[in-house]
PDB file of C-alpha atoms in Angstrom:
ATOM      1  CA  MET A 272     -18.140 -17.643 -24.826  1.00 50.00           C
ATOM      2  CA  ALA A 273     -18.800 -17.203 -20.938  1.00 48.00           C
ATOM      3  CA  ASP A 274     -15.545 -19.931 -20.073  1.00 82.00           C
ATOM      4  CA  ILE A 275     -13.245 -17.132 -22.379  1.00 88.00           C
ATOM      5  CA  LEU A 276     -14.392 -14.580 -19.958  1.00 88.00           C
ATOM      6  CA  GLU A 277     -13.976 -16.893 -17.562  1.00 88.00           C
ATOM      7  CA  VAL A 278     -10.031 -17.699 -18.010  1.00 88.00           C
ATOM      8  CA  LEU A 279      -9.327 -14.596 -18.809  1.00 91.00           C
ATOM      9  CA  ARG A 280     -10.775 -12.834 -15.854  1.00 89.00           C
ATOM     10  CA  ARG A 281      -9.647 -15.248 -13.775  1.00 87.00           C
ATOM     11  CA  TRP A 282      -5.528 -14.074 -15.221  1.00 86.00           C
ATOM     12  CA  GLY A 283      -6.337 -10.419 -14.953  1.00 87.00           C
ATOM     13  CA  GLY A 284      -8.325  -9.506 -18.273  1.00 91.00           C
ATOM     14  CA  VAL A 285      -5.403 -10.746 -20.226  1.00 93.00           C
ATOM     15  CA  ALA A 286      -3.183 -13.876 -20.973  1.00 92.00           C
ATOM     16  CA  ARG A 287      -1.526 -15.425 -23.834  1.00 91.00           C
ATOM     17  CA  ARG A 288      -2.649 -17.338 -26.438  1.00 91.00           C
ATOM     18  CA  GLY A 289      -0.984 -20.834 -25.539  1.00 89.00           C
ATOM     19  CA  ASP A 290      -2.167 -20.036 -22.483  1.00 89.00           C
ATOM     20  CA  LEU A 291      -5.608 -20.066 -23.013  1.00 91.00           C
ATOM     21  CA  PHE A 292      -5.475 -23.041 -25.233  1.00 90.00           C
ATOM     22  CA  ARG A 293      -4.421 -25.350 -22.418  1.00 89.00           C
ATOM     23  CA  ASP A 294      -7.503 -23.619 -20.686  1.00 88.00           C
ATOM     24  CA  GLY A 295      -9.742 -25.624 -22.770  1.00 89.00           C
ATOM     25  CA  VAL A 296     -10.638 -22.437 -24.818  1.00 89.00           C
ATOM     26  CA  ALA A 297     -11.044 -23.959 -28.527  1.00 88.00           C
ATOM     27  CA  ARG A 298      -9.554 -22.404 -31.517  1.00 89.00           C
ATOM     28  CA  ALA A 299     -12.845 -21.370 -33.378  1.00 89.00           C
ATOM     29  CA  GLU A 300     -14.280 -20.094 -29.658  1.00 89.00           C
ATOM     30  CA  LEU A 301     -11.202 -17.974 -29.542  1.00 90.00           C
ATOM     31  CA  GLU A 302     -11.618 -16.424 -33.245  1.00 90.00           C
ATOM     32  CA  ALA A 303     -15.659 -16.077 -33.303  1.00 90.00           C
ATOM     33  CA  ALA A 304     -15.019 -13.987 -29.811  1.00 91.00           C
ATOM     34  CA  LEU A 305     -12.379 -11.658 -31.184  1.00 91.00           C
ATOM     35  CA  ALA A 306     -14.635 -11.065 -34.837  1.00 92.00           C
ATOM     36  CA  ALA A 307     -17.679 -10.058 -32.125  1.00 91.00           C
ATOM     37  CA  GLY A 308     -15.727  -7.717 -30.133  1.00 91.00           C
ATOM     38  CA  ILE A 309     -15.613  -9.149 -26.969  1.00 91.00           C
ATOM     39  CA  LEU A 310     -12.078  -9.545 -26.599  1.00 93.00           C
ATOM     40  CA  VAL A 311      -8.969  -7.407 -28.477  1.00 93.00           C
ATOM     41  CA  ARG A 312      -6.106  -8.893 -29.704  1.00 93.00           C
ATOM     42  CA  PRO A 313      -3.074  -5.879 -28.962  1.00 90.00           C
ATOM     43  CA  ARG A 314      -0.356  -8.032 -30.487  1.00 88.00           C
ATOM     44  CA  ARG A 315       0.010 -11.298 -32.086  1.00 90.00           C
ATOM     45  CA  GLY A 316      -0.897 -13.888 -29.365  1.00 91.00           C
ATOM     46  CA  ILE A 317      -1.882 -12.553 -26.598  1.00 93.00           C
ATOM     47  CA  TYR A 318      -5.961 -11.588 -26.359  1.00 93.00           C
ATOM     48  CA  ALA A 319      -7.527  -9.958 -23.724  1.00 94.00           C
ATOM     49  CA  LEU A 320     -11.114  -8.296 -22.396  1.00 93.00           C
ATOM     50  CA  PRO A 321     -11.616  -4.612 -24.137  1.00 93.00           C
ATOM     51  CA  ASP A 322     -12.022  -2.970 -20.630  1.00 93.00           C
ATOM     52  CA  ALA A 323      -8.065  -5.303 -19.190  1.00 92.00           C
ATOM     53  CA  ASP A 324      -6.282  -3.024 -17.501  1.00 90.00           C
ATOM     54  CA  PRO A 325      -3.395  -1.505 -20.512  1.00 89.00           C
ATOM     55  CA  VAL A 326      -0.128  -1.626 -17.995  1.00 89.00           C
ATOM     56  CA  LEU A 327      -0.913  -4.780 -18.027  1.00 91.00           C
ATOM     57  CA  VAL A 328      -1.886  -5.337 -21.205  1.00 91.00           C
ATOM     58  CA  ARG A 329       0.774  -4.072 -21.777  1.00 89.00           C
ATOM     59  CA  CYS A 330       3.618  -6.018 -19.551  1.00 90.00           C
ATOM     60  CA  ALA A 331       2.357  -9.623 -21.229  1.00 90.00           C
ATOM     61  CA  ALA A 332       2.727  -7.948 -25.126  1.00 87.00           C
ATOM     62  CA  THR A 333       6.393  -7.258 -23.636  1.00 86.00           C
ATOM     63  CA  SER A 334       7.106 -10.483 -20.871  1.00 87.00           C
ATOM     64  CA  SER A 335       7.219  -8.025 -18.472  1.00 92.00           C
ATOM     65  CA  LEU A 336       5.822  -7.896 -14.698  1.00 95.00           C
ATOM     66  CA  LEU A 337       4.240  -5.392 -13.064  1.00 96.00           C
ATOM     67  CA  THR A 338       6.377  -4.791  -9.765  1.00 97.00           C
ATOM     68  CA  CYS A 339       7.176  -2.303  -7.433  1.00 98.00           C
ATOM     69  CA  VAL A 340       4.294   0.613  -7.147  1.00 98.00           C
ATOM     70  CA  SER A 341       2.399  -0.232  -9.627  1.00 96.00           C
ATOM     71  CA  ALA A 342       1.521  -3.912  -8.355  1.00 97.00           C
ATOM     72  CA  ALA A 343       1.090  -3.425  -5.182  1.00 97.00           C
ATOM     73  CA  ARG A 344      -3.190  -2.958  -5.455  1.00 94.00           C
ATOM     74  CA  HIS A 345      -2.508  -6.186  -7.534  1.00 93.00           C
ATOM     75  CA  HIS A 346      -1.609  -7.707  -3.485  1.00 95.00           C
ATOM     76  CA  GLY A 347      -3.399  -5.763  -1.163  1.00 96.00           C
ATOM     77  CA  PHE A 348      -0.751  -3.318  -0.307  1.00 97.00           C
ATOM     78  CA  TRP A 349      -1.302  -0.388   0.949  1.00 96.00           C
ATOM     79  CA  VAL A 350      -0.073   2.045  -1.325  1.00 96.00           C
ATOM     80  CA  VAL A 351       0.494   6.126  -1.050  1.00 95.00           C
ATOM     81  CA  ARG A 352       0.918   8.354  -4.495  1.00 92.00           C
ATOM     82  CA  GLU A 353      -0.295   6.304  -7.470  1.00 91.00           C
ATOM     83  CA  PRO A 354       2.935   6.401  -9.949  1.00 92.00           C
ATOM     84  CA  GLU A 355       3.248   8.236 -12.656  1.00 90.00           C
ATOM     85  CA  GLU A 356       5.092   5.907 -15.208  1.00 91.00           C
ATOM     86  CA  ALA A 357       4.099   2.090 -14.855  1.00 92.00           C
ATOM     87  CA  HIS A 358       6.499  -0.011 -13.090  1.00 95.00           C
ATOM     88  CA  ILE A 359       8.267  -3.074 -14.326  1.00 94.00           C
ATOM     89  CA  LEU A 360      10.220  -6.665 -13.931  1.00 96.00           C
ATOM     90  CA  ARG A 361      12.066  -6.760 -17.393  1.00 92.00           C
ATOM     91  CA  MET A 362      15.809  -8.373 -16.121  1.00 84.00           C
ATOM     92  CA  ASP A 363      17.666  -7.528 -19.111  1.00 83.00           C
ATOM     93  CA  GLY A 364      16.391  -4.326 -18.503  1.00 70.00           C
ATOM     94  CA  ARG A 365      14.551  -3.337 -22.502  1.00 72.00           C
ATOM     95  CA  TYR A 366      12.097  -1.614 -22.506  1.00 67.00           C
ATOM     96  CA  ASP A 367      10.136  -0.206 -25.810  1.00 64.00           C
ATOM     97  CA  SER A 368       6.793   0.030 -25.248  1.00 61.00           C
ATOM     98  CA  GLY A 369       6.349   3.858 -23.029  1.00 68.00           C
ATOM     99  CA  ARG A 370       7.793   5.132 -20.317  1.00 82.00           C
ATOM    100  CA  ALA A 371       8.111   3.246 -17.487  1.00 89.00           C
ATOM    101  CA  VAL A 372      10.664   2.461 -15.141  1.00 93.00           C
ATOM    102  CA  VAL A 373      11.762  -0.656 -15.150  1.00 93.00           C
ATOM    103  CA  HIS A 374      13.387  -3.234 -12.027  1.00 95.00           C
ATOM    104  CA  ARG A 375      15.420  -5.930 -13.182  1.00 93.00           C
ATOM    105  CA  GLN A 376      16.642  -7.689 -10.302  1.00 94.00           C
ATOM    106  CA  SER A 377      14.428 -10.931  -9.113  1.00 96.00           C
ATOM    107  CA  TRP A 378      14.935 -12.436  -5.853  1.00 96.00           C
ATOM    108  CA  TRP A 379      11.487 -14.624  -5.858  1.00 96.00           C
ATOM    109  CA  PRO A 380       9.520 -16.530  -8.621  1.00 96.00           C
ATOM    110  CA  PRO A 381       5.563 -14.764  -9.485  1.00 95.00           C
ATOM    111  CA  GLU A 382       2.396 -17.318  -9.833  1.00 91.00           C
ATOM    112  CA  PRO A 383       2.251 -19.637 -12.172  1.00 88.00           C
ATOM    113  CA  ARG A 384       1.218 -17.641 -15.540  1.00 88.00           C
ATOM    114  CA  SER A 385       1.123 -14.295 -13.463  1.00 91.00           C
ATOM    115  CA  HIS A 386       1.487 -10.686 -15.420  1.00 93.00           C
ATOM    116  CA  VAL A 387       2.248  -9.242 -11.658  1.00 96.00           C
ATOM    117  CA  ALA A 388       6.083  -9.617  -9.814  1.00 97.00           C
ATOM    118  CA  SER A 389       5.955 -11.849  -6.504  1.00 97.00           C
ATOM    119  CA  ARG A 390       5.131 -11.103  -3.423  1.00 97.00           C
ATOM    120  CA  PRO A 391       9.198 -10.192  -2.407  1.00 97.00           C
ATOM    121  CA  ASP A 392      10.065  -8.961  -5.482  1.00 98.00           C
ATOM    122  CA  VAL A 393       7.094  -6.414  -5.766  1.00 98.00           C
ATOM    123  CA  LEU A 394       8.693  -5.028  -1.931  1.00 98.00           C
ATOM    124  CA  LEU A 395      12.184  -5.573  -2.529  1.00 98.00           C
ATOM    125  CA  HIS A 396      11.881  -3.673  -5.597  1.00 98.00           C
ATOM    126  CA  ALA A 397      10.270  -0.940  -3.680  1.00 98.00           C
ATOM    127  CA  LEU A 398      13.015  -0.816  -0.529  1.00 98.00           C
ATOM    128  CA  ARG A 399      14.989   0.265  -3.188  1.00 97.00           C
ATOM    129  CA  CYS A 400      13.269   2.198  -5.536  1.00 97.00           C
ATOM    130  CA  LEU A 401      10.655   4.410  -3.663  1.00 97.00           C
ATOM    131  CA  PRO A 402      10.476   7.420  -0.864  1.00 96.00           C
ATOM    132  CA  GLU A 403      11.512   5.595   2.701  1.00 96.00           C
ATOM    133  CA  LEU A 404       8.264   7.039   4.205  1.00 97.00           C
ATOM    134  CA  GLU A 405       5.601   5.261   0.646  1.00 97.00           C
ATOM    135  CA  ALA A 406       7.604   2.250   1.036  1.00 98.00           C
ATOM    136  CA  LEU A 407       7.464   1.356   4.655  1.00 98.00           C
ATOM    137  CA  VAL A 408       3.401   1.113   4.216  1.00 97.00           C
ATOM    138  CA  MET A 409       3.915  -1.127   1.997  1.00 97.00           C
ATOM    139  CA  VAL A 410       6.196  -3.410   3.867  1.00 98.00           C
ATOM    140  CA  GLU A 411       3.566  -2.155   7.040  1.00 96.00           C
ATOM    141  CA  SER A 412       0.416  -3.560   4.915  1.00 96.00           C
ATOM    142  CA  ALA A 413       1.955  -7.356   3.919  1.00 96.00           C
ATOM    143  CA  ALA A 414       4.072  -7.547   7.813  1.00 95.00           C
ATOM    144  CA  GLN A 415       0.387  -7.648   8.675  1.00 92.00           C
ATOM    145  CA  LYS A 416      -0.615  -9.924   6.294  1.00 91.00           C
ATOM    146  CA  GLY A 417       1.839 -12.315   7.483  1.00 91.00           C
ATOM    147  CA  LEU A 418       5.524 -11.938   5.022  1.00 92.00           C
ATOM    148  CA  SER A 419       8.544 -11.783   7.080  1.00 92.00           C
ATOM    149  CA  LEU A 420      10.504  -9.003   7.680  1.00 95.00           C
ATOM    150  CA  ASP A 421      13.700 -11.549   8.514  1.00 96.00           C
ATOM    151  CA  PHE A 422      13.390 -12.764   4.738  1.00 95.00           C
ATOM    152  CA  LEU A 423      13.659  -9.178   3.273  1.00 97.00           C
ATOM    153  CA  ARG A 424      16.293  -7.948   5.306  1.00 97.00           C
ATOM    154  CA  GLN A 425      18.374 -11.027   3.982  1.00 96.00           C
ATOM    155  CA  ARG A 426      18.156  -9.868   0.830  1.00 96.00           C
ATOM    156  CA  LEU A 427      19.512  -6.470   1.366  1.00 97.00           C
ATOM    157  CA  PRO A 428      23.485  -7.407   2.610  1.00 96.00           C
ATOM    158  CA  GLY A 429      25.908  -4.099   2.044  1.00 95.00           C
ATOM    159  CA  ARG A 430      25.721  -0.480   2.279  1.00 95.00           C
ATOM    160  CA  ARG A 431      23.634   0.643  -0.506  1.00 94.00           C
ATOM    161  CA  ASN A 432      21.303  -0.859   1.118  1.00 97.00           C
ATOM    162  CA  ALA A 433      21.597   0.996   3.994  1.00 97.00           C
ATOM    163  CA  ALA A 434      18.510   3.000   3.134  1.00 96.00           C
ATOM    164  CA  ALA A 435      16.238   0.239   2.537  1.00 97.00           C
ATOM    165  CA  ARG A 436      16.565  -1.590   6.382  1.00 97.00           C
ATOM    166  CA  ARG A 437      15.830   1.605   7.657  1.00 96.00           C
ATOM    167  CA  VAL A 438      12.202   2.022   6.204  1.00 97.00           C
ATOM    168  CA  LEU A 439      11.874  -2.265   7.988  1.00 97.00           C
ATOM    169  CA  ASP A 440      12.859  -1.416  10.976  1.00 96.00           C
ATOM    170  CA  ALA A 441      10.299   1.445  11.086  1.00 95.00           C
ATOM    171  CA  VAL A 442       8.377  -1.227  10.692  1.00 96.00           C
ATOM    172  CA  GLY A 443       6.106  -1.302  13.461  1.00 91.00           C
ATOM    173  CA  SER A 444       2.516  -3.162  13.659  1.00 84.00           C
ATOM    174  CA  GLY A 445      -1.570  -2.949  14.576  1.00 81.00           C
ATOM    175  CA  ALA A 446      -2.250   0.596  12.303  1.00 88.00           C
ATOM    176  CA  ASP A 447      -5.402  -0.016  10.900  1.00 89.00           C
ATOM    177  CA  SER A 448      -4.609   2.465   7.959  1.00 93.00           C
ATOM    178  CA  LEU A 449      -1.548   4.026   5.879  1.00 95.00           C
ATOM    179  CA  LEU A 450      -2.373   7.201   7.546  1.00 96.00           C
ATOM    180  CA  GLU A 451      -1.973   5.966  10.461  1.00 96.00           C
ATOM    181  CA  THR A 452       1.919   4.560   9.618  1.00 97.00           C
ATOM    182  CA  LEU A 453       2.464   7.567   7.757  1.00 97.00           C
ATOM    183  CA  ALA A 454       1.012   9.985  11.008  1.00 97.00           C
ATOM    184  CA  ARG A 455       2.990   7.227  13.853  1.00 97.00           C
ATOM    185  CA  GLU A 456       5.675   7.559  11.527  1.00 97.00           C
ATOM    186  CA  HIS A 457       6.395  11.488  10.949  1.00 97.00           C
ATOM    187  CA  LEU A 458       5.454  13.124  14.841  1.00 98.00           C
ATOM    188  CA  ARG A 459       8.410  10.051  15.727  1.00 96.00           C
ATOM    189  CA  ARG A 460      10.618  11.865  13.461  1.00 96.00           C
ATOM    190  CA  ALA A 461       9.635  15.025  15.155  1.00 97.00           C
ATOM    191  CA  GLY A 462      11.403  14.240  18.407  1.00 97.00           C
ATOM    192  CA  LEU A 463       7.181  12.815  20.073  1.00 97.00           C
ATOM    193  CA  GLY A 464       6.827   9.752  22.028  1.00 96.00           C
ATOM    194  CA  VAL A 465       4.604   8.071  20.103  1.00 96.00           C
ATOM    195  CA  GLN A 466       1.652   4.809  21.389  1.00 94.00           C
ATOM    196  CA  PRO A 467      -0.403   3.758  17.901  1.00 93.00           C
ATOM    197  CA  GLN A 468      -3.307   1.209  19.098  1.00 92.00           C
ATOM    198  CA  VAL A 469      -3.856   2.181  22.762  1.00 93.00           C
ATOM    199  CA  GLU A 470      -7.297   0.970  23.538  1.00 93.00           C
ATOM    200  CA  VAL A 471      -8.529   3.417  26.188  1.00 94.00           C
ATOM    201  CA  GLU A 472     -11.607   2.206  28.911  1.00 93.00           C
ATOM    202  CA  GLY A 473     -15.198   4.834  28.278  1.00 93.00           C
ATOM    203  CA  VAL A 474     -13.101   6.207  24.746  1.00 95.00           C
ATOM    204  CA  GLY A 475     -11.697   2.875  22.376  1.00 93.00           C
ATOM    205  CA  TRP A 476      -9.379   2.629  20.736  1.00 94.00           C
ATOM    206  CA  MET A 477      -6.724   6.353  19.715  1.00 95.00           C
ATOM    207  CA  ASP A 478      -5.547   5.754  16.435  1.00 95.00           C
ATOM    208  CA  VAL A 479      -1.898   7.453  17.806  1.00 96.00           C
ATOM    209  CA  LEU A 480      -1.701   8.674  21.290  1.00 96.00           C
ATOM    210  CA  VAL A 481       0.936  11.645  21.878  1.00 97.00           C
ATOM    211  CA  GLU A 482       2.902  12.141  24.541  1.00 95.00           C
ATOM    212  CA  GLY A 483       0.366   9.686  26.704  1.00 94.00           C
ATOM    213  CA  PHE A 484      -2.342  12.736  26.469  1.00 95.00           C
ATOM    214  CA  VAL A 485      -2.432  13.445  22.632  1.00 97.00           C
ATOM    215  CA  ASP A 486      -5.506  11.252  20.950  1.00 97.00           C
ATOM    216  CA  VAL A 487      -3.990  12.122  17.380  1.00 97.00           C
ATOM    217  CA  GLU A 488      -7.637  10.716  15.384  1.00 96.00           C
ATOM    218  CA  THR A 489      -6.517   9.644  10.744  1.00 95.00           C
ATOM    219  CA  ASP A 490      -9.949  10.487   9.653  1.00 87.00           C
ATOM    220  CA  GLY A 491     -10.051   7.591   5.814  1.00 73.00           C
ATOM    221  CA  ARG A 492     -13.205   8.357   3.291  1.00 62.00           C
ATOM    222  CA  VAL A 493     -15.166   6.367   5.849  1.00 55.00           C
ATOM    223  CA  HIS A 494     -15.117   9.321   8.893  1.00 52.00           C
ATOM    224  CA  ASN A 495     -17.173  11.068   6.683  1.00 59.00           C
ATOM    225  CA  GLU A 496     -20.807   9.690   6.849  1.00 67.00           C
ATOM    226  CA  PRO A 497     -22.858  11.340   8.556  1.00 70.00           C
ATOM    227  CA  ALA A 498     -22.808   7.837  11.329  1.00 72.00           C
ATOM    228  CA  GLN A 499     -19.923   7.138  12.167  1.00 76.00           C
ATOM    229  CA  ARG A 500     -19.820  11.806  12.419  1.00 84.00           C
ATOM    230  CA  ALA A 501     -21.423  11.301  15.269  1.00 88.00           C
ATOM    231  CA  LYS A 502     -20.116   8.606  16.208  1.00 89.00           C
ATOM    232  CA  ASP A 503     -16.350   9.995  16.365  1.00 90.00           C
ATOM    233  CA  TYR A 504     -18.211  13.367  18.173  1.00 92.00           C
ATOM    234  CA  ARG A 505     -19.451  10.676  21.602  1.00 93.00           C
ATOM    235  CA  ARG A 506     -15.597   9.580  21.352  1.00 93.00           C
ATOM    236  CA  ASP A 507     -13.800  13.185  21.094  1.00 95.00           C
ATOM    237  CA  ARG A 508     -16.125  13.924  23.771  1.00 95.00           C
ATOM    238  CA  ALA A 509     -15.890  10.955  26.235  1.00 95.00           C
ATOM    239  CA  ALA A 510     -11.247  11.462  25.079  1.00 96.00           C
ATOM    240  CA  GLN A 511     -11.576  15.488  26.054  1.00 95.00           C
ATOM    241  CA  LEU A 512     -13.828  14.519  29.736  1.00 95.00           C
ATOM    242  CA  ARG A 513     -11.026  12.321  30.675  1.00 94.00           C
ATOM    243  CA  GLY A 514      -8.275  14.517  29.681  1.00 94.00           C
ATOM    244  CA  TYR A 515      -6.756  13.352  26.767  1.00 96.00           C
ATOM    245  CA  GLU A 516      -6.447  16.370  23.796  1.00 95.00           C
ATOM    246  CA  VAL A 517      -8.224  15.270  20.051  1.00 97.00           C
ATOM    247  CA  LEU A 518      -6.776  16.493  17.347  1.00 97.00           C
ATOM    248  CA  ARG A 519      -8.231  15.129  14.414  1.00 96.00           C
ATOM    249  CA  TYR A 520      -6.411  14.671  10.348  1.00 96.00           C
ATOM    250  CA  THR A 521      -7.540  13.452   6.720  1.00 93.00           C
ATOM    251  CA  TYR A 522      -5.918  12.139   4.528  1.00 93.00           C
ATOM    252  CA  SER A 523      -4.965  15.257   2.547  1.00 94.00           C
ATOM    253  CA  ASP A 524      -3.890  16.958   5.754  1.00 96.00           C
ATOM    254  CA  ILE A 525      -1.552  13.857   6.358  1.00 96.00           C
ATOM    255  CA  VAL A 526      -0.172  13.537   2.976  1.00 95.00           C
ATOM    256  CA  ASP A 527       0.030  16.844   1.653  1.00 95.00           C
ATOM    257  CA  ARG A 528       0.388  18.587   4.534  1.00 96.00           C
ATOM    258  CA  PRO A 529       2.273  16.500   7.231  1.00 97.00           C
ATOM    259  CA  GLN A 530       4.636  19.704   8.513  1.00 97.00           C
ATOM    260  CA  SER A 531       1.500  21.300   9.192  1.00 98.00           C
ATOM    261  CA  MET A 532       0.449  18.379  11.287  1.00 98.00           C
ATOM    262  CA  VAL A 533       3.547  17.731  13.055  1.00 98.00           C
ATOM    263  CA  ALA A 534       3.641  21.422  13.664  1.00 98.00           C
ATOM    264  CA  GLU A 535       0.280  21.833  15.900  1.00 98.00           C
ATOM    265  CA  VAL A 536       0.620  18.620  17.320  1.00 98.00           C
ATOM    266  CA  CYS A 537       3.872  19.916  18.511  1.00 97.00           C
ATOM    267  CA  GLU A 538       2.091  23.053  20.259  1.00 97.00           C
ATOM    268  CA  VAL A 539      -0.949  21.218  22.285  1.00 96.00           C
ATOM    269  CA  VAL A 540       2.044  19.271  23.549  1.00 96.00           C
ATOM    270  CA  ALA A 541       3.866  22.292  24.735  1.00 95.00           C
ATOM    271  CA  ARG A 542       1.042  24.558  25.778  1.00 94.00           C
ATOM    272  CA  ARG A 543      -0.001  21.687  28.366  1.00 92.00           C
ATOM    273  CA  ARG A 544       3.268  20.596  29.583  1.00 90.00           C
ATOM    274  CA  ALA A 545       3.271  24.498  30.429  1.00 90.00           C
ATOM    275  CA  LEU A 546       0.672  24.142  32.180  1.00 85.00           C
ATOM    276  CA  GLY A 547       1.855  21.469  34.109  1.00 80.00           C
ATOM    277  CA  GLY A 548      -1.083  19.270  34.433  1.00 65.00           C
ATOM    278  CA  PRO A 549      -0.608  15.348  34.957  1.00 65.00           C
ATOM    279  CA  ALA A 550      -1.486  13.561  32.154  1.00 72.00           C
ATOM    280  CA  PRO A 551      -4.718  11.102  31.870  1.00 82.00           C
ATOM    281  CA  GLY A 552      -4.813   8.429  33.861  1.00 66.00           C
ATOM    282  CA  ARG A 553      -5.380   5.938  31.870  1.00 57.00           C
ATOM    283  CA  THR A 554      -6.716   2.560  31.626  1.00 50.00           C
ATOM    284  CA  ALA A 555      -6.077  -0.177  29.308  1.00 50.00           C
ATOM    285  CA  VAL A 556      -9.010  -2.469  28.392  1.00 46.00           C
ATOM    286  CA  GLY A 557      -6.858  -5.952  28.898  1.00 39.00           C
TER     287      GLY A 557
END
C-alpha cells in the first residue's frame, strides 16, 4: 500500500491507471487500496488520494492542464490573489466539468504525466489574461528563478500582445516578495523616483527607497512576530537618526488600498521638500 501512496504523491495525488501500472503498481494492489478507501476513483481510469487537490483531479479526469494563476503556486511563483475560477489549458477549448477560464494555446510542453502546464505556458497565459500588476508579480518571481524574459517576449508579437510586453518591460530585480514588487510599481507609476533593495550602512536593506529619503518597508506575516517587530523598531530608529523618513505598510495596505499608500508617501515627500532639507547621505555597503 505504501508504494501506491508514494507513487500518487509523486504525481500530485492523482494519476491515470496506466501510469500507475508503469510505475510498478499491481492491479490487485490498486483494487485493494480502492476497496479499503485509501484511494478514490473520480472517473474511470483515474485514481486519486482522498485529500488530492480537486482542481488537479478535474484536470486529470478531463485531459486538461492547470495553468495561469491557478498553476502559479505549483511552480513556486508569487500570487496576489487566488482565482475564483480554475484556469485550465485545453487546446480544443472544450471543458464541461464546471466553471473555468479555458486557455487554448500552448508554447511549451509540460513535464511528462504532469497535470500542470509548463512554466512558460503558465506565465504566457498570465501575461495575456491577468491584470498587469498580478501578471507582473508572477513573472518577476519567475525571472528571479532564472526564466528568460526574452523567451517570453519572443512569443508575444504584434499589437494584441502590447500590454503583455509592457509587463515584461516593468520587471525588476532584487524584490524579496510580491509586496515589494507591488509597492515599487505603484510608487513608480505615481511619478516618484524609486530604488528597490538599497543597502545603507548602519541600517541594512531598505525595501524601497523613494526620492532618496523615504524608506518604504513592506511587512509580510513574519513582521508580526515579537522578535522581528523589535528588530524592525531598532532598524527604523537607525534609519531615522540618519535622516530617513520611514513608512511601513502591510499586505492589506499594499494589495487592497494602494491609493492610500501612494498618497501618504507623496505627502511625506512634499512635506520634506517644502522644508528644503538635504537628502540624507547614503553609504551603500559594497
